[in-house]
mmCIF file of C-alpha atoms in Angstrom:
data_model
loop_
_atom_site.group_PDB
_atom_site.id
_atom_site.type_symbol
_atom_site.label_atom_id
_atom_site.label_comp_id
_atom_site.label_asym_id
_atom_site.label_seq_id
_atom_site.Cartn_x
_atom_site.Cartn_y
_atom_site.Cartn_z
ATOM 1 C CA MET A 1 0.160 -0.018 0.025
ATOM 2 C CA PRO A 2 1.478 3.343 -0.780
ATOM 3 C CA ASP A 3 2.432 5.840 2.061
ATOM 4 C CA GLY A 4 -0.525 8.021 2.531
ATOM 5 C CA ARG A 5 1.222 10.963 3.442
ATOM 6 C CA LYS A 6 3.171 10.877 0.651
ATOM 7 C CA MET A 7 0.499 10.738 -1.737
ATOM 8 C CA SER A 8 -1.291 13.444 0.060
ATOM 9 C CA GLU A 9 1.145 15.642 -0.316
ATOM 10 C CA ARG A 10 0.219 15.795 -4.311
ATOM 11 C CA LEU A 11 -2.907 16.927 -3.519
ATOM 12 C CA LYS A 12 -2.310 19.366 -0.708
ATOM 13 C CA GLY A 13 -5.317 22.040 -0.432
ATOM 14 C CA VAL A 14 -7.830 19.778 -1.639
ATOM 15 C CA GLU A 15 -9.461 19.507 1.605
ATOM 16 C CA SER A 16 -11.420 23.030 1.164
ATOM 17 C CA ARG A 17 -12.827 21.346 -1.846
ATOM 18 C CA HIS A 18 -15.067 19.300 0.429
ATOM 19 C CA ASP A 19 -17.416 22.281 1.398
ATOM 20 C CA SER A 20 -20.409 21.421 -0.245
ATOM 21 C CA SER A 21 -20.723 25.053 -1.436
ATOM 22 C CA ARG A 22 -17.888 24.030 -3.997
ATOM 23 C CA TRP A 23 -19.863 20.813 -5.824
ATOM 24 C CA ARG A 24 -20.735 23.386 -8.729
ATOM 25 C CA LEU A 25 -19.958 21.549 -11.985
ATOM 26 C CA PRO A 26 -17.631 23.528 -14.207
ATOM 27 C CA GLU A 27 -18.362 23.948 -17.826
ATOM 28 C CA PRO A 28 -16.315 21.067 -20.116
ATOM 29 C CA LEU A 29 -13.527 22.334 -22.108
ATOM 30 C CA ALA A 30 -15.110 20.451 -25.071
ATOM 31 C CA VAL A 31 -18.518 18.610 -25.715
ATOM 32 C CA CYS A 32 -18.624 16.099 -28.356
ATOM 33 C CA GLU A 33 -21.314 13.263 -29.228
ATOM 34 C CA ALA A 34 -20.306 9.770 -29.830
ATOM 35 C CA HIS A 35 -22.710 7.110 -30.953
ATOM 36 C CA GLY A 36 -23.361 3.464 -29.468
ATOM 37 C CA SER A 37 -23.246 0.567 -31.526
ATOM 38 C CA ASP A 38 -26.833 1.081 -32.998
ATOM 39 C CA GLY A 39 -26.266 4.924 -33.513
ATOM 40 C CA THR A 40 -27.492 5.811 -30.094
ATOM 41 C CA PRO A 41 -25.918 9.406 -28.768
ATOM 42 C CA ILE A 42 -23.429 9.124 -26.300
ATOM 43 C CA ILE A 43 -22.256 12.592 -24.895
ATOM 44 C CA LEU A 44 -18.373 12.836 -24.142
ATOM 45 C CA ARG A 45 -17.204 15.909 -21.953
ATOM 46 C CA ARG A 46 -13.679 17.254 -21.746
ATOM 47 C CA HIS A 47 -12.559 18.339 -18.194
ATOM 48 C CA GLY A 48 -8.856 19.089 -16.807
ATOM 49 C CA ASN A 49 -5.691 19.448 -18.482
ATOM 50 C CA PRO A 50 -5.391 18.420 -21.972
ATOM 51 C CA GLU A 51 -1.448 18.067 -21.607
ATOM 52 C CA GLY A 52 -1.806 15.745 -19.181
ATOM 53 C CA PRO A 53 -2.074 11.660 -18.944
ATOM 54 C CA ARG A 54 -5.706 10.659 -20.003
ATOM 55 C CA LEU A 55 -8.465 9.328 -17.679
ATOM 56 C CA VAL A 56 -11.814 8.193 -18.828
ATOM 57 C CA LEU A 57 -14.320 8.115 -16.297
ATOM 58 C CA SER A 58 -17.905 6.479 -16.292
ATOM 59 C CA HIS A 59 -20.639 5.561 -13.217
ATOM 60 C CA ALA A 60 -22.575 3.418 -11.634
ATOM 61 C CA ASN A 61 -26.131 2.097 -12.375
ATOM 62 C CA GLY A 62 -28.646 4.764 -12.007
ATOM 63 C CA LEU A 63 -25.891 7.465 -11.453
ATOM 64 C CA ALA A 64 -24.144 9.939 -13.804
ATOM 65 C CA ALA A 65 -20.455 10.517 -14.692
ATOM 66 C CA ASP A 66 -21.189 14.094 -12.992
ATOM 67 C CA SER A 67 -22.227 12.535 -9.464
ATOM 68 C CA TYR A 68 -18.277 11.842 -9.037
ATOM 69 C CA TYR A 69 -17.240 15.657 -9.072
ATOM 70 C CA PRO A 70 -15.938 15.526 -5.782
ATOM 71 C CA PHE A 71 -13.506 12.540 -6.918
ATOM 72 C CA TRP A 72 -12.842 13.814 -9.972
ATOM 73 C CA SER A 73 -12.178 17.334 -9.257
ATOM 74 C CA LEU A 74 -9.481 16.670 -7.622
ATOM 75 C CA LEU A 75 -7.482 15.113 -10.732
ATOM 76 C CA CYS A 76 -8.174 18.388 -13.100
ATOM 77 C CA ASP A 77 -5.022 20.052 -12.739
ATOM 78 C CA ARG A 78 -2.749 16.746 -13.418
ATOM 79 C CA PHE A 79 -5.281 14.864 -15.869
ATOM 80 C CA ASP A 80 -6.854 15.323 -19.066
ATOM 81 C CA LEU A 81 -10.503 13.923 -18.331
ATOM 82 C CA VAL A 82 -12.707 12.689 -20.570
ATOM 83 C CA LEU A 83 -16.350 12.043 -18.757
ATOM 84 C CA TYR A 84 -19.326 10.124 -20.535
ATOM 85 C CA ASP A 85 -22.267 8.435 -19.256
ATOM 86 C CA LEU A 86 -23.715 4.836 -19.901
ATOM 87 C CA ARG A 87 -26.685 5.017 -22.506
ATOM 88 C CA ASN A 88 -30.141 6.268 -21.054
ATOM 89 C CA HIS A 89 -27.987 7.986 -17.848
ATOM 90 C CA GLY A 90 -26.672 11.603 -17.189
ATOM 91 C CA TRP A 91 -26.361 13.663 -20.575
ATOM 92 C CA ASN A 92 -27.816 11.059 -22.680
ATOM 93 C CA PRO A 93 -31.406 10.687 -24.355
ATOM 94 C CA VAL A 94 -33.491 8.040 -23.170
ATOM 95 C CA GLY A 95 -33.880 5.137 -25.812
ATOM 96 C CA ASP A 96 -35.132 1.956 -26.645
ATOM 97 C CA LEU A 97 -35.541 -0.220 -22.823
ATOM 98 C CA ARG A 98 -34.869 -3.450 -24.914
ATOM 99 C CA ARG A 99 -31.533 -2.567 -25.892
ATOM 100 C CA HIS A 100 -30.714 -1.285 -22.398
ATOM 101 C CA ASN A 101 -28.307 -4.025 -21.209
ATOM 102 C CA ILE A 102 -24.814 -4.854 -20.163
ATOM 103 C CA LEU A 103 -23.984 -6.380 -23.576
ATOM 104 C CA THR A 104 -25.036 -3.162 -25.292
ATOM 105 C CA PHE A 105 -22.984 -1.270 -22.906
ATOM 106 C CA VAL A 106 -19.977 -3.172 -23.815
ATOM 107 C CA ARG A 107 -20.515 -2.913 -27.562
ATOM 108 C CA ASP A 108 -21.241 1.252 -26.536
ATOM 109 C CA ASN A 109 -17.499 1.440 -24.940
ATOM 110 C CA SER A 110 -15.608 0.393 -28.043
ATOM 111 C CA SER A 111 -17.330 3.060 -30.210
ATOM 112 C CA VAL A 112 -16.503 5.611 -27.173
ATOM 113 C CA VAL A 113 -12.922 4.407 -27.011
ATOM 114 C CA ARG A 114 -12.456 5.038 -30.839
ATOM 115 C CA SER A 115 -14.525 8.272 -30.578
ATOM 116 C CA ILE A 116 -12.454 10.008 -27.882
ATOM 117 C CA ASP A 117 -9.065 9.227 -29.998
ATOM 118 C CA ARG A 118 -10.757 10.732 -33.045
ATOM 119 C CA PHE A 119 -12.297 14.046 -31.243
ATOM 120 C CA PHE A 120 -9.322 14.485 -28.795
ATOM 121 C CA GLY A 121 -6.300 13.010 -30.595
ATOM 122 C CA VAL A 122 -4.594 9.391 -29.847
ATOM 123 C CA LYS A 123 -2.870 8.840 -26.453
ATOM 124 C CA PRO A 124 -2.864 6.280 -23.672
ATOM 125 C CA LYS A 125 -6.233 6.218 -21.973
ATOM 126 C CA ILE A 126 -6.845 4.934 -18.269
ATOM 127 C CA GLY A 127 -10.276 3.939 -17.789
ATOM 128 C CA VAL A 128 -11.336 4.707 -14.197
ATOM 129 C CA PHE A 129 -14.603 3.339 -13.402
ATOM 130 C CA HIS A 130 -17.211 2.377 -10.841
ATOM 131 C CA SER A 131 -19.690 -0.627 -10.131
ATOM 132 C CA LEU A 132 -21.691 -1.217 -13.394
ATOM 133 C CA SER A 133 -19.191 0.884 -16.075
ATOM 134 C CA ALA A 134 -16.350 -1.245 -14.114
ATOM 135 C CA VAL A 135 -17.917 -4.621 -15.016
ATOM 136 C CA THR A 136 -18.709 -3.299 -18.256
ATOM 137 C CA ALA A 137 -15.037 -2.421 -18.422
ATOM 138 C CA VAL A 138 -14.019 -5.498 -17.494
ATOM 139 C CA LEU A 139 -16.059 -7.640 -20.179
ATOM 140 C CA GLN A 140 -14.692 -5.072 -22.760
ATOM 141 C CA SER A 141 -10.903 -5.863 -21.930
ATOM 142 C CA VAL A 142 -11.334 -9.469 -21.733
ATOM 143 C CA GLU A 143 -12.155 -9.195 -25.343
ATOM 144 C CA GLU A 144 -10.158 -6.144 -26.953
ATOM 145 C CA LYS A 145 -7.415 -3.856 -25.768
ATOM 146 C CA GLY A 146 -9.170 -0.419 -25.802
ATOM 147 C CA PHE A 147 -7.299 1.122 -22.146
ATOM 148 C CA ALA A 148 -3.630 1.238 -21.253
ATOM 149 C CA ALA A 149 -4.629 0.581 -17.429
ATOM 150 C CA LEU A 150 -7.779 0.036 -15.842
ATOM 151 C CA VAL A 151 -8.548 1.326 -12.022
ATOM 152 C CA LEU A 152 -11.853 -0.329 -10.943
ATOM 153 C CA PHE A 153 -13.856 1.012 -7.826
ATOM 154 C CA ASP A 154 -15.864 -1.856 -5.916
ATOM 155 C CA PRO A 155 -16.561 -3.935 -9.321
ATOM 156 C CA ALA A 156 -19.529 -6.692 -8.973
ATOM 157 C CA THR A 157 -17.637 -9.760 -9.536
ATOM 158 C CA CYS A 158 -17.955 -13.189 -8.363
ATOM 159 C CA ALA A 159 -15.699 -16.195 -8.471
ATOM 160 C CA ASN A 160 -17.247 -18.957 -6.229
ATOM 161 C CA ALA A 161 -20.279 -20.582 -5.802
ATOM 162 C CA ARG A 162 -21.033 -18.672 -2.372
ATOM 163 C CA GLU A 163 -20.657 -15.287 -3.841
ATOM 164 C CA SER A 164 -22.701 -16.587 -6.901
ATOM 165 C CA GLN A 165 -25.618 -16.871 -4.696
ATOM 166 C CA ASP A 166 -25.210 -13.890 -2.549
ATOM 167 C CA ILE A 167 -25.096 -11.876 -6.037
ATOM 168 C CA ARG A 168 -28.212 -13.878 -7.326
ATOM 169 C CA LYS A 169 -30.156 -12.948 -4.335
ATOM 170 C CA MET A 170 -28.911 -9.573 -4.218
ATOM 171 C CA SER A 171 -29.399 -8.235 -7.808
ATOM 172 C CA SER A 172 -33.311 -9.914 -7.514
ATOM 173 C CA LEU A 173 -33.512 -7.448 -4.157
ATOM 174 C CA MET A 174 -31.903 -4.390 -5.958
ATOM 175 C CA SER A 175 -33.889 -4.804 -8.887
ATOM 176 C CA GLU A 176 -36.976 -4.552 -7.164
ATOM 177 C CA LYS A 177 -36.080 -2.029 -5.143
ATOM 178 C CA ALA A 178 -35.165 0.260 -8.298
ATOM 179 C CA ARG A 179 -38.500 -0.771 -9.898
ATOM 180 C CA LYS A 180 -40.395 0.394 -7.099
ATOM 181 C CA ARG A 181 -38.491 3.748 -6.083
ATOM 182 C CA GLN A 182 -39.926 7.524 -6.734
ATOM 183 C CA ASP A 183 -39.405 8.902 -10.110
ATOM 184 C CA ARG A 184 -41.174 12.176 -10.017
ATOM 185 C CA PHE A 185 -40.509 14.809 -7.742
ATOM 186 C CA GLU A 186 -41.399 18.335 -7.413
ATOM 187 C CA ARG A 187 -38.096 19.828 -6.402
ATOM 188 C CA CYS A 188 -34.733 18.410 -6.683
ATOM 189 C CA GLU A 189 -34.250 18.841 -2.791
ATOM 190 C CA GLU A 190 -37.265 16.073 -2.662
ATOM 191 C CA LEU A 191 -34.320 13.308 -3.662
ATOM 192 C CA THR A 192 -31.829 14.846 -1.892
ATOM 193 C CA GLU A 193 -33.769 14.619 1.484
ATOM 194 C CA ARG A 194 -34.523 11.021 0.310
ATOM 195 C CA LEU A 195 -30.882 10.158 -0.071
ATOM 196 C CA LEU A 196 -30.056 11.519 3.389
ATOM 197 C CA ARG A 197 -32.339 9.393 5.017
ATOM 198 C CA SER A 198 -31.034 6.274 3.542
ATOM 199 C CA ARG A 199 -28.468 4.538 5.767
ATOM 200 C CA ALA A 200 -26.861 3.282 2.566
ATOM 201 C CA PHE A 201 -25.747 6.891 1.894
ATOM 202 C CA GLU A 202 -25.045 8.476 5.122
ATOM 203 C CA ARG A 203 -21.260 8.339 4.753
ATOM 204 C CA LEU A 204 -21.175 10.959 1.826
ATOM 205 C CA LEU A 205 -19.255 13.916 1.702
ATOM 206 C CA PRO A 206 -21.410 16.771 2.685
ATOM 207 C CA GLY A 207 -23.129 18.061 -0.321
ATOM 208 C CA ALA A 208 -22.730 14.891 -2.234
ATOM 209 C CA ALA A 209 -26.247 13.902 -1.940
ATOM 210 C CA ASP A 210 -27.442 16.902 -3.283
ATOM 211 C CA LEU A 211 -24.977 16.667 -6.351
ATOM 212 C CA ILE A 212 -26.316 13.302 -6.986
ATOM 213 C CA ALA A 213 -29.930 14.476 -6.954
ATOM 214 C CA ARG A 214 -28.794 17.400 -9.458
ATOM 215 C CA THR A 215 -27.019 15.129 -11.919
ATOM 216 C CA THR A 216 -29.553 12.107 -11.861
ATOM 217 C CA LEU A 217 -32.643 14.162 -12.277
ATOM 218 C CA ARG A 218 -33.859 16.337 -15.034
ATOM 219 C CA ARG A 219 -36.999 18.613 -15.701
ATOM 220 C CA VAL A 220 -40.036 16.706 -17.214
ATOM 221 C CA ALA A 221 -40.334 16.969 -20.688
ATOM 222 C CA ASP A 222 -43.435 17.985 -22.830
ATOM 223 C CA GLY A 223 -44.378 21.133 -20.343
ATOM 224 C CA GLY A 224 -44.669 18.870 -17.119
ATOM 225 C CA THR A 225 -44.109 20.442 -14.131
ATOM 226 C CA GLY A 226 -41.260 18.933 -11.772
ATOM 227 C CA TYR A 227 -38.256 16.575 -12.363
ATOM 228 C CA GLN A 228 -37.962 12.699 -13.559
ATOM 229 C CA LEU A 229 -35.083 10.489 -13.101
ATOM 230 C CA ARG A 230 -33.142 10.846 -15.934
ATOM 231 C CA CYS A 231 -32.326 6.661 -16.093
ATOM 232 C CA PRO A 232 -35.756 5.696 -15.302
ATOM 233 C CA ARG A 233 -36.362 3.225 -12.747
ATOM 234 C CA GLU A 234 -37.517 0.152 -15.099
ATOM 235 C CA TYR A 235 -34.012 0.714 -16.720
ATOM 236 C CA GLU A 236 -32.117 0.731 -13.799
ATOM 237 C CA ALA A 237 -34.120 -2.317 -12.671
ATOM 238 C CA GLN A 238 -33.274 -4.270 -15.583
ATOM 239 C CA VAL A 239 -29.625 -3.869 -15.329
ATOM 240 C CA PHE A 240 -29.679 -4.709 -11.856
ATOM 241 C CA LYS A 241 -31.481 -7.848 -12.746
ATOM 242 C CA GLU A 242 -28.647 -8.724 -15.293
ATOM 243 C CA LEU A 243 -26.048 -8.192 -12.197
ATOM 244 C CA TYR A 244 -25.533 -12.325 -11.332
ATOM 245 C CA SER A 245 -24.673 -13.234 -15.048
ATOM 246 C CA SER A 246 -22.522 -10.466 -15.785
ATOM 247 C CA ALA A 247 -20.774 -10.461 -12.380
ATOM 248 C CA GLU A 248 -19.995 -14.323 -13.532
ATOM 249 C CA ALA A 249 -18.801 -13.417 -16.637
ATOM 250 C CA ALA A 250 -16.716 -10.563 -15.333
ATOM 251 C CA ASP A 251 -13.368 -12.091 -15.272
ATOM 252 C CA ILE A 252 -10.923 -9.628 -13.643
ATOM 253 C CA LYS A 253 -7.908 -12.009 -13.644
ATOM 254 C CA HIS A 254 -7.427 -12.502 -17.613
ATOM 255 C CA LEU A 255 -7.684 -8.725 -18.351
ATOM 256 C CA SER A 256 -5.897 -7.167 -21.750
ATOM 257 C CA CYS A 257 -4.191 -4.387 -19.325
ATOM 258 C CA PRO A 258 -2.962 -3.786 -16.030
ATOM 259 C CA ALA A 259 -5.584 -3.491 -13.570
ATOM 260 C CA LYS A 260 -6.084 -2.172 -10.142
ATOM 261 C CA ILE A 261 -9.143 -3.091 -7.920
ATOM 262 C CA ILE A 262 -9.963 -0.767 -5.060
ATOM 263 C CA GLY A 263 -12.621 -1.959 -2.890
ATOM 264 C CA ALA A 264 -14.977 -0.674 -0.188
ATOM 265 C CA ASP A 265 -14.395 -1.599 3.290
ATOM 266 C CA PRO A 266 -15.483 -5.472 3.645
ATOM 267 C CA MET A 267 -16.222 -4.962 6.969
ATOM 268 C CA ALA A 268 -18.377 -2.101 6.768
ATOM 269 C CA PRO A 269 -22.060 -2.100 7.103
ATOM 270 C CA PHE A 270 -23.871 -1.470 3.662
ATOM 271 C CA SER A 271 -20.768 -2.313 1.428
ATOM 272 C CA PHE A 272 -22.564 -3.485 -2.094
ATOM 273 C CA LEU A 273 -21.047 -6.614 -3.017
ATOM 274 C CA PRO A 274 -17.759 -8.174 -2.389
ATOM 275 C CA SER A 275 -15.298 -6.642 -5.008
ATOM 276 C CA VAL A 276 -13.060 -9.992 -5.192
ATOM 277 C CA GLU A 277 -13.023 -13.198 -3.560
ATOM 278 C CA LEU A 278 -10.214 -13.402 -0.822
ATOM 279 C CA GLY A 279 -8.364 -16.210 -2.313
ATOM 280 C CA ASP A 280 -7.278 -13.740 -5.473
ATOM 281 C CA MET A 281 -6.137 -10.650 -3.326
ATOM 282 C CA VAL A 282 -2.669 -11.977 -3.617
ATOM 283 C CA ALA A 283 -2.676 -12.520 -7.360
ATOM 284 C CA LEU A 284 -4.658 -9.400 -7.856
ATOM 285 C CA ASP A 285 -3.628 -5.717 -7.481
ATOM 286 C CA TYR A 286 -6.386 -5.088 -4.937
ATOM 287 C CA ASP A 287 -6.742 -2.569 -2.010
ATOM 288 C CA PHE A 288 -9.766 -0.994 0.155
ATOM 289 C CA VAL A 289 -10.707 2.086 1.887
ATOM 290 C CA PRO A 290 -11.456 1.395 5.415
ATOM 291 C CA GLU A 291 -14.790 2.670 6.663
ATOM 292 C CA THR A 292 -16.112 3.475 3.026
ATOM 293 C CA THR A 293 -19.443 1.801 1.316
ATOM 294 C CA HIS A 294 -19.853 0.921 -2.214
ATOM 295 C CA PHE A 295 -19.835 4.984 -2.715
ATOM 296 C CA LEU A 296 -16.349 5.103 -1.499
ATOM 297 C CA GLN A 297 -15.320 8.048 -4.159
ATOM 298 C CA LEU A 298 -18.261 10.038 -2.721
ATOM 299 C CA GLU A 299 -17.087 9.123 0.739
ATOM 300 C CA ARG A 300 -13.362 9.695 0.991
ATOM 301 C CA PRO A 301 -11.937 10.640 -2.316
ATOM 302 C CA GLN A 302 -8.747 11.697 -1.726
ATOM 303 C CA GLU A 303 -7.717 7.930 -0.403
ATOM 304 C CA CYS A 304 -9.087 6.408 -3.495
ATOM 305 C CA ILE A 305 -6.987 8.692 -5.332
ATOM 306 C CA ASP A 306 -3.971 8.064 -3.510
ATOM 307 C CA LEU A 307 -4.258 4.373 -4.003
ATOM 308 C CA MET A 308 -4.949 5.041 -8.055
ATOM 309 C CA LEU A 309 -1.693 7.185 -8.350
ATOM 310 C CA GLY A 310 0.341 4.871 -6.797
ATOM 311 C CA PHE A 311 -0.878 2.365 -9.173
ATOM 312 C CA LEU A 312 -0.359 4.536 -12.274
ATOM 313 C CA GLU A 313 3.053 5.702 -11.398
ATOM 314 C CA ASP A 314 3.924 2.209 -10.677
ATOM 315 C CA CYS A 315 2.755 1.486 -14.349
ATOM 316 C CA LYS A 316 4.559 4.845 -15.335
ATOM 317 C CA LEU A 317 1.216 6.346 -16.570
ATOM 318 C CA ALA A 318 1.507 9.224 -14.471
#
């Protein structure tokens, strides 16, 4: 594990950014429209330092890349950041539910990788992915070499029968919960208040719940009032239903590039899923951030970055 004091020196002064008043998203340096495997628009946004090493970032099921601003804002000075949302999330329009599945996300990722090179120039890309986008990147990386390295935050994977049963049960419960969640709000603050009441989100940084609400809701279309989920609840539920089969297929031991896995505290309540089988920890580059849950990048972003930077520097990529 890297020396936390040494790593923190690189990010000296970022503590003030944890003030909730600072979670105001900057305008992107550039916005470009990529297209998924069936022509679906996928909006790319560039932030940070165009001269730096390139990081490509995406998000968990139901969230958006902008929701992670407390994390990626700390990287803007040093890295060239390209953010994108999975189809039917974030900046993207809502399309066909029948195509909203993990296999389609994997195909979309291949198009996104090529589009990033076309729009912003060719240089090594480091994928920085959380949860659903991490599983998608693993499935992509088993088949092709789109990234120079991957940093995977709390990916849902399973390597034995016990974990398979855990994930089968968890995916069914989460799908049912997503299908029943409130999908319309008079004010964004209503969703913020719901998040703050949830024990699953109780470790978020101040202001992060409000940021999640603002980045996962959009105004109701066609003259309606209030706000609706950018990723409709039935879309979120459908992906959670797939979680079991995708977690089984996500072979993190046979990737086409170096990878770092950074998990939630396996002993903390409301950790999402086991990130990696205990027996594989020696073979894999695995760490966890103590006293964090599945949303570790929004709870202890500096510690997450410390671990990430140590890996990238070892790989001579930062």
